[in-house]
PDB file of C-alpha atoms in Angstrom:
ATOM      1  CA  UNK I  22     -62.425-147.956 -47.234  1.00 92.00           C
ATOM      2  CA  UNK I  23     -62.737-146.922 -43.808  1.00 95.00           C
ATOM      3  CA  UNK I  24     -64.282-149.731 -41.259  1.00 97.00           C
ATOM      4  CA  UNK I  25     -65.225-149.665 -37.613  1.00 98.00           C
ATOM      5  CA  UNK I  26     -66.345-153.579 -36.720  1.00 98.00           C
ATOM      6  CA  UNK I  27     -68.009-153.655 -32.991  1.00 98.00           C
ATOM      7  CA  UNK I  28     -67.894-157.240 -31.036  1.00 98.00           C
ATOM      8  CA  UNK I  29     -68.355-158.564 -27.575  1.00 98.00           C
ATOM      9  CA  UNK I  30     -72.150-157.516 -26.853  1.00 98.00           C
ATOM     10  CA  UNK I  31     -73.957-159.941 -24.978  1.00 98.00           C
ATOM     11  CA  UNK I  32     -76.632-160.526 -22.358  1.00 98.00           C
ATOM     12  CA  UNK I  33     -75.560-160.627 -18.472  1.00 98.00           C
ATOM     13  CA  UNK I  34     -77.007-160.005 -15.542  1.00 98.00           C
ATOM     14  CA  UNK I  35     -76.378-156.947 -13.546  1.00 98.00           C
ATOM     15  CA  UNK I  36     -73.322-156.664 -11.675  1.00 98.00           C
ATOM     16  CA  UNK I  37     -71.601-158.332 -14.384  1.00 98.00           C
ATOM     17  CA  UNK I  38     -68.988-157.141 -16.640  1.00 98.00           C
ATOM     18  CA  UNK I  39     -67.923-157.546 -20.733  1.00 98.00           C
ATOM     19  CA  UNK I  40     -65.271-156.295 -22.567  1.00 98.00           C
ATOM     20  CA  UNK I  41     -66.031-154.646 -26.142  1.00 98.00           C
ATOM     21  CA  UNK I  42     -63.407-154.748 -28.921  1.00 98.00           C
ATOM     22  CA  UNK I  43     -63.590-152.172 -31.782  1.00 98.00           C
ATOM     23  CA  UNK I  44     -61.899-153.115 -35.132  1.00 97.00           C
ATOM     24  CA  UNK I  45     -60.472-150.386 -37.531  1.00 96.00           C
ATOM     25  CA  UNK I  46     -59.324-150.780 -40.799  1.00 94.00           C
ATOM     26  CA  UNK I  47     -58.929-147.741 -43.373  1.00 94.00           C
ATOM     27  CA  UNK I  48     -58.490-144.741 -41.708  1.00 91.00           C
ATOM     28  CA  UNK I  49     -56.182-142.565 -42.880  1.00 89.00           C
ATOM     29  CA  UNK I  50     -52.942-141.460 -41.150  1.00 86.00           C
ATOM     30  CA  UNK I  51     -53.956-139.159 -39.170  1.00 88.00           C
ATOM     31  CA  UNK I  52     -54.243-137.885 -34.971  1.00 91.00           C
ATOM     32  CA  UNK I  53     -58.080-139.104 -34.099  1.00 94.00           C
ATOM     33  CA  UNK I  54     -60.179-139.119 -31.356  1.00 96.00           C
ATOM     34  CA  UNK I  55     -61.786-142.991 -30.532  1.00 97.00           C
ATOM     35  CA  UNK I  56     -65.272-143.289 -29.216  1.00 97.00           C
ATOM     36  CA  UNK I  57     -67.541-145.265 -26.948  1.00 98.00           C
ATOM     37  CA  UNK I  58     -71.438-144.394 -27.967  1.00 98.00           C
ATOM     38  CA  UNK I  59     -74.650-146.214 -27.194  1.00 98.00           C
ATOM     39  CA  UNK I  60     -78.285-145.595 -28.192  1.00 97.00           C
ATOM     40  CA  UNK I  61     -80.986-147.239 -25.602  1.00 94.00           C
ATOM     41  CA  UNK I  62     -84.271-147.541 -27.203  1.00 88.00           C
ATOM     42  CA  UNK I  63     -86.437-144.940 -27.326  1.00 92.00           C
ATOM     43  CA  UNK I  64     -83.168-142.612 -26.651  1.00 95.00           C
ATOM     44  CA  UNK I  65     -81.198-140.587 -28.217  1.00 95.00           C
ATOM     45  CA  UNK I  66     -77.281-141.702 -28.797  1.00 96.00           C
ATOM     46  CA  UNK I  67     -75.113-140.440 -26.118  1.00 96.00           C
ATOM     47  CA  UNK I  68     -71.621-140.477 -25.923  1.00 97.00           C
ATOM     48  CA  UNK I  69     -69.609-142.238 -23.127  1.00 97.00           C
ATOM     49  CA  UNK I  70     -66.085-142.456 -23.291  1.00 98.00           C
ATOM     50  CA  UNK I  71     -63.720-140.934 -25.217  1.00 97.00           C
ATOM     51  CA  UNK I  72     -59.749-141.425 -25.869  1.00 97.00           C
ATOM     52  CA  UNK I  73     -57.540-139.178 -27.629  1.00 94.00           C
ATOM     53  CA  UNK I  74     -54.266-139.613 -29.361  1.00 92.00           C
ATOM     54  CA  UNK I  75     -52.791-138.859 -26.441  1.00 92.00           C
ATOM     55  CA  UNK I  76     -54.373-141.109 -24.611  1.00 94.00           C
ATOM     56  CA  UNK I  77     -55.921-138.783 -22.250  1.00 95.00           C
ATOM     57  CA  UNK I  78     -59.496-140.472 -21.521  1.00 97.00           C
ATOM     58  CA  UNK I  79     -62.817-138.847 -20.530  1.00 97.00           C
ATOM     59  CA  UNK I  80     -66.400-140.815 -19.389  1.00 98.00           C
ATOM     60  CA  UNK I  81     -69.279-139.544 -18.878  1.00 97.00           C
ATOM     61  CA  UNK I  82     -70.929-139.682 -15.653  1.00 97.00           C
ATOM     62  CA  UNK I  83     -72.983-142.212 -15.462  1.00 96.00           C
ATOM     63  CA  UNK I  84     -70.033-144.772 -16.304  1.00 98.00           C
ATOM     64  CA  UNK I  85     -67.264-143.080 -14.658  1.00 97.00           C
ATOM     65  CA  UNK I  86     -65.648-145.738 -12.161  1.00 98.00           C
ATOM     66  CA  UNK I  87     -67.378-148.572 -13.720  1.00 98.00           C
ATOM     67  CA  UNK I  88     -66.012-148.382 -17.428  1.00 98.00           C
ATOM     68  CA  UNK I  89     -62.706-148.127 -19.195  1.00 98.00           C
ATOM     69  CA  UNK I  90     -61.754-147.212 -22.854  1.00 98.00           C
ATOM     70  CA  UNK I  91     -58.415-148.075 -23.664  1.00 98.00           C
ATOM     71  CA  UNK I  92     -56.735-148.385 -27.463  1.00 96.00           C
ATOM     72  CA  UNK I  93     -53.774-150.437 -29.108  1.00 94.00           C
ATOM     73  CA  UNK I  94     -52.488-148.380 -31.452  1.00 89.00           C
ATOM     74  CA  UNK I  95     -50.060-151.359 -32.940  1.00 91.00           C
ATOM     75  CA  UNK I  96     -53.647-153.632 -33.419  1.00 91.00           C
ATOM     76  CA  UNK I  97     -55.644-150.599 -34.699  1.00 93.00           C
ATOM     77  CA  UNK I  98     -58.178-151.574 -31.829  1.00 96.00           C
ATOM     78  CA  UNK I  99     -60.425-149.989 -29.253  1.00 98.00           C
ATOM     79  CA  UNK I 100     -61.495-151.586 -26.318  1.00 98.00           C
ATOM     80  CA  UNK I 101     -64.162-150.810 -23.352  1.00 98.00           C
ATOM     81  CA  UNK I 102     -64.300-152.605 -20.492  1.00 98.00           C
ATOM     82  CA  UNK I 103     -67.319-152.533 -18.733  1.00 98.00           C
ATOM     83  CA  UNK I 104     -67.638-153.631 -15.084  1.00 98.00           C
ATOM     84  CA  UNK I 105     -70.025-153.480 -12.715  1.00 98.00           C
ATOM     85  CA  UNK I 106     -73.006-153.246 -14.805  1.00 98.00           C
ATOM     86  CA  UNK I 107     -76.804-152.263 -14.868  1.00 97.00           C
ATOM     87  CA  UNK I 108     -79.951-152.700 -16.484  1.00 97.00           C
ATOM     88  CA  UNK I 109     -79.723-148.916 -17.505  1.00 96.00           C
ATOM     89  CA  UNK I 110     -76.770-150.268 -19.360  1.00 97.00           C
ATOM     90  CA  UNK I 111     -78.637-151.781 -22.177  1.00 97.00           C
ATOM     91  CA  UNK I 112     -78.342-150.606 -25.256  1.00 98.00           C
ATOM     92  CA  UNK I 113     -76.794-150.450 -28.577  1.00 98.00           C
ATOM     93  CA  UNK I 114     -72.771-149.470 -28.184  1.00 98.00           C
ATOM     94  CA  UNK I 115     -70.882-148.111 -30.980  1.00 98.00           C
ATOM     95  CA  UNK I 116     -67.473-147.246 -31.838  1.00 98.00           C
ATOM     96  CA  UNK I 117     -66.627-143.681 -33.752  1.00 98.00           C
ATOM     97  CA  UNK I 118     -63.779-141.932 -34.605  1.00 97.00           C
ATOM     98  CA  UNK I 119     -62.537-138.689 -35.654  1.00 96.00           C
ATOM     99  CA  UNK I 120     -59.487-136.477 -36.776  1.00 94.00           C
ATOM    100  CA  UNK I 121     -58.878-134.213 -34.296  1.00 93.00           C
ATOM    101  CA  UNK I 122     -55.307-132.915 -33.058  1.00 88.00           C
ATOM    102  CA  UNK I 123     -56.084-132.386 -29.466  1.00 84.00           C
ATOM    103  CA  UNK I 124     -57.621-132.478 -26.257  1.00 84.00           C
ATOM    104  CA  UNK I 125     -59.793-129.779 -27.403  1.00 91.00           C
ATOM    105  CA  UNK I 126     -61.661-131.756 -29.812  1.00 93.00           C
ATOM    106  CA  UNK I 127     -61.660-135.224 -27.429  1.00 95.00           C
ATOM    107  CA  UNK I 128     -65.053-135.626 -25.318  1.00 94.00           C
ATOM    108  CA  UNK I 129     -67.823-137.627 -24.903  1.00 95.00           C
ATOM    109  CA  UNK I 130     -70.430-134.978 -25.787  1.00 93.00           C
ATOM    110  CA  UNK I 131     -69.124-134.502 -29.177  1.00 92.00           C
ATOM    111  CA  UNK I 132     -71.731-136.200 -31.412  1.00 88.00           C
ATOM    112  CA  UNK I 133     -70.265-134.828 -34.996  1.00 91.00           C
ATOM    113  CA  UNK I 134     -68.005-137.884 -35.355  1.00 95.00           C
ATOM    114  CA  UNK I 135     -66.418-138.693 -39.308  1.00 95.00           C
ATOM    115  CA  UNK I 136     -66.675-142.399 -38.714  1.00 96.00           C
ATOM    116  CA  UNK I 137     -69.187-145.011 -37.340  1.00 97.00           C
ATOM    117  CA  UNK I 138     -69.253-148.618 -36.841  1.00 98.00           C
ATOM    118  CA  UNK I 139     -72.958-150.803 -37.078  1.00 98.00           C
ATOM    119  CA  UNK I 140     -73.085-151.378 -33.090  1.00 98.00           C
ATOM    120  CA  UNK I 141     -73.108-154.078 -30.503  1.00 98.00           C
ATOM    121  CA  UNK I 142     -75.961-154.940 -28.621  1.00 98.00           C
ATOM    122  CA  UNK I 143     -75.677-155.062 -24.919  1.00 98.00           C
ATOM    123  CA  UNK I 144     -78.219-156.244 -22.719  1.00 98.00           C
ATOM    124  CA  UNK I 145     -78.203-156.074 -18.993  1.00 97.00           C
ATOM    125  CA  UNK I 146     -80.827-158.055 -16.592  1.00 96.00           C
ATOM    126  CA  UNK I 147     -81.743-157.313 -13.235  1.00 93.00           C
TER     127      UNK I 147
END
């Protein structure tokens, strides 16, 4: 049984910075790309950074410079570390993952992901 467990989500004011930590279990041997997502309300879910098995990373954007997705392939955990935060910020973050061989197949626009965690809520006051 395949399981993605978000943690760290909290409230802080802007300018401040938390560290999420995305748990894996079950997934089967295989070349995957990891996932940073987050749904604000009233929004639609929007990728925002992605690692492959490589390593290679991409962000979108509006994070780019301020966030940092990073893996531990020994602890079957994905990390994003989020700095220099803002209200715009808020919002539901979740963890995904899915097979995928290469590069190609690696980047935050991809929505079609095989596996989801339940989320984190972040909230950021101004």
């Amino acid at each position: 049984q395949v399981q993605l467990v978000e943690s760290g989500g909290n409230s802080v004011p802007a300018g401040g910075s938390l560290r999420l930590s995305c748990d894996t279990s079950g997934l089967p041997s295989a070349d995957y790309c990891m996932g940073w997502y987050r749904q604000a309300p009233g929004k639609e879910r929007e990728g925002i950074a992605t690692i492959d098995t490589d390593g290679a990373t991409l962000y979108t954007d509006s994070v780019s410079g301020r966030f940092t997705i990073s893996k531990d392939n020994t602890k079957n955990t994905l990390a994003l570390q989020m700095n220099s935060l803002k209200p715009e910020d808020s919002g539901r973050y979740y963890c995904a993952a899915s097979v995928c061989h290469n590069h190609y197949c690696c980047f935050p626009e991809r929505r079609a992901m095989d596996y989801w965690g339940k989320g984190t809520q972040v909230t950021i006051s101004s």
